[in-house]
mmCIF file of C-alpha atoms in Angstrom:
data_model
loop_
_atom_site.group_PDB
_atom_site.id
_atom_site.type_symbol
_atom_site.label_atom_id
_atom_site.label_comp_id
_atom_site.label_asym_id
_atom_site.label_seq_id
_atom_site.Cartn_x
_atom_site.Cartn_y
_atom_site.Cartn_z
ATOM 1 C CA MET A 19 -6.788 4.186 12.517
ATOM 2 C CA VAL A 20 -9.376 4.849 9.841
ATOM 3 C CA LEU A 21 -10.162 8.510 10.545
ATOM 4 C CA LEU A 22 -8.337 10.611 13.135
ATOM 5 C CA PHE A 23 -11.117 13.116 13.743
ATOM 6 C CA GLY A 24 -14.862 12.686 13.617
ATOM 7 C CA ASP A 25 -16.235 16.201 13.333
ATOM 8 C CA ILE A 26 -16.770 16.204 9.572
ATOM 9 C CA SER A 27 -20.391 16.667 8.490
ATOM 10 C CA PHE A 28 -21.553 13.409 6.925
ATOM 11 C CA GLY A 29 -17.939 12.120 6.884
ATOM 12 C CA THR A 30 -18.179 9.424 9.520
ATOM 13 C CA ALA A 31 -15.378 6.900 10.042
ATOM 14 C CA ASP A 32 -17.520 3.921 9.046
ATOM 15 C CA ILE A 33 -17.850 5.073 5.423
ATOM 16 C CA PHE A 34 -14.072 4.867 4.952
ATOM 17 C CA SER A 35 -13.616 1.224 5.978
ATOM 18 C CA ARG A 36 -14.543 -1.999 4.201
ATOM 19 C CA PHE A 37 -14.644 -5.219 6.205
ATOM 20 C CA ASP A 38 -14.294 -8.571 4.480
ATOM 21 C CA TYR A 39 -12.739 -12.017 5.012
ATOM 22 C CA ASN A 40 -9.261 -10.420 5.331
ATOM 23 C CA VAL A 41 -10.036 -9.410 8.929
ATOM 24 C CA SER A 42 -8.592 -11.791 11.527
ATOM 25 C CA ARG A 43 -9.838 -9.984 14.638
ATOM 26 C CA ILE A 44 -10.709 -6.595 16.096
ATOM 27 C CA GLU A 45 -9.010 -5.331 19.253
ATOM 28 C CA ALA A 46 -10.394 -2.547 21.429
ATOM 29 C CA ILE A 47 -8.127 -0.278 23.474
ATOM 30 C CA ARG A 48 -10.190 1.481 26.108
ATOM 31 C CA GLY A 49 -9.278 4.558 28.109
ATOM 32 C CA GLY A 50 -5.871 6.122 28.689
ATOM 33 C CA SER A 51 -4.243 7.932 25.813
ATOM 34 C CA ALA A 52 -6.354 5.978 23.310
ATOM 35 C CA SER A 53 -9.343 8.132 24.157
ATOM 36 C CA THR A 54 -7.501 11.460 24.310
ATOM 37 C CA LEU A 55 -5.427 11.455 21.120
ATOM 38 C CA THR A 56 -8.348 11.840 18.735
ATOM 39 C CA SER A 57 -11.781 13.465 18.693
ATOM 40 C CA ASN A 58 -13.209 10.373 17.028
ATOM 41 C CA ALA A 59 -12.361 8.024 19.914
ATOM 42 C CA PRO A 60 -13.987 9.308 23.097
ATOM 43 C CA GLY A 61 -14.090 5.840 24.645
ATOM 44 C CA GLY A 62 -11.239 4.040 22.939
ATOM 45 C CA VAL A 63 -9.609 2.979 19.706
ATOM 46 C CA LEU A 64 -10.348 -0.099 17.578
ATOM 47 C CA ASN A 65 -7.472 -1.924 15.880
ATOM 48 C CA ILE A 66 -8.513 -4.003 12.874
ATOM 49 C CA ILE A 67 -6.014 -6.886 12.586
ATOM 50 C CA SER A 68 -5.669 -8.507 9.156
ATOM 51 C CA LYS A 69 -4.849 -12.129 8.424
ATOM 52 C CA THR A 70 -1.205 -12.968 7.689
ATOM 53 C CA GLY A 71 -1.279 -16.241 5.769
ATOM 54 C CA LYS A 72 0.259 -18.237 8.634
ATOM 55 C CA LYS A 73 -2.996 -20.155 8.903
ATOM 56 C CA GLN A 74 -3.376 -22.188 5.703
ATOM 57 C CA GLY A 75 -6.697 -22.157 3.884
ATOM 58 C CA GLY A 76 -9.460 -19.789 2.980
ATOM 59 C CA ALA A 77 -13.128 -19.290 2.309
ATOM 60 C CA ILE A 78 -15.641 -18.034 -0.221
ATOM 61 C CA GLY A 79 -19.023 -16.669 0.799
ATOM 62 C CA THR A 80 -21.918 -14.999 -1.004
ATOM 63 C CA THR A 81 -24.565 -12.703 0.415
ATOM 64 C CA ILE A 82 -27.869 -12.239 -1.407
ATOM 65 C CA GLY A 83 -30.538 -9.823 -0.218
ATOM 66 C CA LEU A 84 -33.845 -11.548 0.460
ATOM 67 C CA ASP A 85 -36.035 -8.449 0.552
ATOM 68 C CA TYR A 86 -33.692 -5.949 -1.117
ATOM 69 C CA ASP A 87 -31.422 -5.908 -4.165
ATOM 70 C CA THR A 88 -27.858 -6.863 -3.196
ATOM 71 C CA PHE A 89 -25.298 -9.456 -4.222
ATOM 72 C CA ARG A 90 -21.840 -9.719 -2.624
ATOM 73 C CA THR A 91 -19.075 -12.315 -2.792
ATOM 74 C CA ASP A 92 -16.207 -12.385 -0.268
ATOM 75 C CA PHE A 93 -13.097 -14.568 -0.515
ATOM 76 C CA ASP A 94 -9.717 -15.101 1.125
ATOM 77 C CA TYR A 95 -6.813 -17.544 1.047
ATOM 78 C CA GLY A 96 -3.572 -17.810 3.013
ATOM 79 C CA THR A 97 -0.586 -20.130 2.671
ATOM 80 C CA THR A 98 3.149 -20.608 3.206
ATOM 81 C CA ILE A 99 5.161 -19.776 0.077
ATOM 82 C CA GLY A 100 8.670 -20.318 1.434
ATOM 83 C CA ASN A 101 10.818 -20.692 4.533
ATOM 84 C CA ASP A 102 9.062 -18.439 7.104
ATOM 85 C CA LEU A 103 7.380 -16.571 4.221
ATOM 86 C CA TYR A 104 3.579 -16.294 4.114
ATOM 87 C CA VAL A 105 1.012 -14.740 1.815
ATOM 88 C CA HIS A 106 -2.636 -13.893 2.362
ATOM 89 C CA LEU A 107 -4.991 -12.483 -0.259
ATOM 90 C CA GLY A 108 -8.660 -11.737 -0.284
ATOM 91 C CA GLY A 109 -11.367 -9.250 -0.981
ATOM 92 C CA PHE A 110 -14.957 -8.800 -2.059
ATOM 93 C CA TYR A 111 -17.132 -7.617 -4.912
ATOM 94 C CA ARG A 112 -20.692 -6.336 -4.600
ATOM 95 C CA VAL A 113 -23.440 -4.967 -6.806
ATOM 96 C CA GLY A 114 -27.044 -3.876 -6.199
ATOM 97 C CA GLU A 115 -29.312 -1.166 -4.902
ATOM 98 C CA GLY A 116 -28.428 -1.757 -1.273
ATOM 99 C CA ILE A 117 -30.671 -1.809 1.771
ATOM 100 C CA ARG A 118 -32.939 0.998 0.546
ATOM 101 C CA SER A 119 -34.816 1.459 -2.735
ATOM 102 C CA THR A 120 -32.739 3.777 -4.928
ATOM 103 C CA GLY A 121 -34.016 2.814 -8.370
ATOM 104 C CA PHE A 122 -30.485 2.220 -9.699
ATOM 105 C CA THR A 123 -27.321 0.231 -8.916
ATOM 106 C CA ALA A 124 -26.130 2.328 -5.974
ATOM 107 C CA ASN A 125 -23.609 -0.165 -4.566
ATOM 108 C CA ASN A 126 -21.000 -1.327 -7.039
ATOM 109 C CA GLY A 127 -17.366 -2.310 -6.581
ATOM 110 C CA GLY A 128 -15.058 -4.037 -4.198
ATOM 111 C CA GLN A 129 -11.521 -4.431 -2.933
ATOM 112 C CA PHE A 130 -8.549 -6.763 -3.254
ATOM 113 C CA LYS A 131 -5.875 -7.009 -0.562
ATOM 114 C CA ILE A 132 -2.597 -8.953 -0.399
ATOM 115 C CA SER A 133 -0.245 -9.362 2.562
ATOM 116 C CA LEU A 134 3.302 -10.762 2.560
ATOM 117 C CA LEU A 135 4.913 -11.741 5.876
ATOM 118 C CA LYS A 136 8.555 -12.750 6.359
ATOM 119 C CA GLU A 137 9.572 -13.918 9.832
ATOM 120 C CA PHE A 138 13.139 -13.678 11.157
ATOM 121 C CA GLU A 139 14.727 -14.915 14.368
ATOM 122 C CA ASN A 140 14.222 -11.546 16.120
ATOM 123 C CA GLY A 141 11.179 -10.142 14.364
ATOM 124 C CA TYR A 142 9.328 -9.921 11.077
ATOM 125 C CA VAL A 143 8.621 -7.699 8.083
ATOM 126 C CA ARG A 144 5.092 -7.397 6.724
ATOM 127 C CA VAL A 145 4.004 -5.623 3.531
ATOM 128 C CA TYR A 146 0.399 -4.910 2.530
ATOM 129 C CA SER A 147 -1.168 -3.732 -0.664
ATOM 130 C CA LYS A 148 -4.834 -2.972 -1.212
ATOM 131 C CA TYR A 149 -6.841 -1.897 -4.239
ATOM 132 C CA LEU A 150 -10.213 -0.404 -3.285
ATOM 133 C CA ASN A 151 -12.772 0.776 -5.824
ATOM 134 C CA ASP A 152 -16.158 0.602 -4.129
ATOM 135 C CA ARG A 153 -19.086 2.955 -4.497
ATOM 136 C CA THR A 154 -21.936 2.908 -2.011
ATOM 137 C CA ALA A 155 -24.926 5.139 -1.427
ATOM 138 C CA ALA A 156 -24.763 7.305 1.696
ATOM 139 C CA PHE A 157 -28.074 7.091 3.531
ATOM 140 C CA LEU A 158 -28.622 10.171 5.651
ATOM 141 C CA PRO A 159 -31.434 10.783 8.163
ATOM 142 C CA MET A 160 -34.875 10.458 6.589
ATOM 143 C CA PRO A 161 -37.744 12.941 7.005
ATOM 144 C CA LEU A 162 -40.701 12.136 9.219
ATOM 145 C CA GLN A 163 -43.982 13.862 9.796
ATOM 146 C CA VAL A 164 -44.756 14.545 13.459
ATOM 147 C CA THR A 165 -48.220 15.592 14.591
ATOM 148 C CA GLY A 166 -49.909 15.616 17.964
ATOM 149 C CA THR A 167 -48.388 17.237 21.022
ATOM 150 C CA ASN A 168 -45.008 17.173 22.725
ATOM 151 C CA SER A 169 -46.376 14.870 25.398
ATOM 152 C CA ASP A 170 -48.165 12.611 22.882
ATOM 153 C CA PRO A 171 -46.470 12.827 19.447
ATOM 154 C CA ASP A 172 -47.713 10.874 16.442
ATOM 155 C CA TRP A 173 -44.864 9.806 14.127
ATOM 156 C CA ASP A 174 -45.620 9.005 10.490
ATOM 157 C CA ASN A 175 -44.042 9.009 7.034
ATOM 158 C CA ALA A 176 -43.725 12.337 5.245
ATOM 159 C CA PRO A 177 -46.181 12.680 2.348
ATOM 160 C CA ASN A 178 -45.199 10.506 -0.656
ATOM 161 C CA PHE A 179 -42.141 9.091 1.143
ATOM 162 C CA ASP A 180 -41.545 5.817 3.023
ATOM 163 C CA ALA A 181 -38.926 6.549 5.710
ATOM 164 C CA THR A 182 -38.298 2.857 6.366
ATOM 165 C CA ASN A 183 -37.343 2.036 2.763
ATOM 166 C CA GLY A 184 -37.013 5.300 0.801
ATOM 167 C CA SER A 185 -33.834 7.044 -0.258
ATOM 168 C CA PHE A 186 -32.632 10.418 -1.497
ATOM 169 C CA ALA A 187 -29.899 8.781 -3.609
ATOM 170 C CA TYR A 188 -30.164 9.973 -7.212
ATOM 171 C CA ASN A 189 -28.269 8.533 -10.159
ATOM 172 C CA LYS A 190 -28.049 11.853 -12.070
ATOM 173 C CA PHE A 191 -25.703 13.465 -9.518
ATOM 174 C CA ASN A 192 -22.036 13.781 -10.375
ATOM 175 C CA PRO A 193 -20.481 10.354 -9.576
ATOM 176 C CA ASP A 194 -17.917 11.997 -7.285
ATOM 177 C CA CYS A 195 -20.689 13.489 -5.137
ATOM 178 C CA ARG A 196 -23.266 10.707 -5.383
ATOM 179 C CA PHE A 197 -21.653 8.078 -3.187
ATOM 180 C CA GLY A 198 -20.599 7.847 0.446
ATOM 181 C CA SER A 199 -17.045 6.891 -0.392
ATOM 182 C CA ARG A 200 -14.908 6.269 -3.415
ATOM 183 C CA TRP A 201 -11.423 5.008 -2.599
#
């Protein structure tokens, strides 16, 4: 579980997770106790299952923003390193403004994760380690100008602000307060 409760202002569960090539699959548990044990799971719980290294091989991929400033490289590799002993490692690194115009490098950092798996006749032991140092801008709701009437509103950008591309991110804020997450 990423975040047990979801009633933190501007502290949503999605800002505390980073998905990359380490993810093998995502399982959803719907109903029952899954939806009653936490305020952040009214309909169910998602389990993010990481790769183990049992499947040999890996991948490298790069994402480049076509109409915005972003560059990200993801990688992973898994292999057998001994008798019933497997390793998987992977991560990502990114840099750029992000999906909105901030005027500075708002997204910068990445993560590295390693998993060791040892299988026995009646079970297994698995150990993970992850280093995460990723800073991203938190984009909150944007202001709009509404004119007209309740039955026929006219939605438009606020003066001197483009709600579809603008941002309130500011590079002079304290670095601990400027970004959505820093783990």
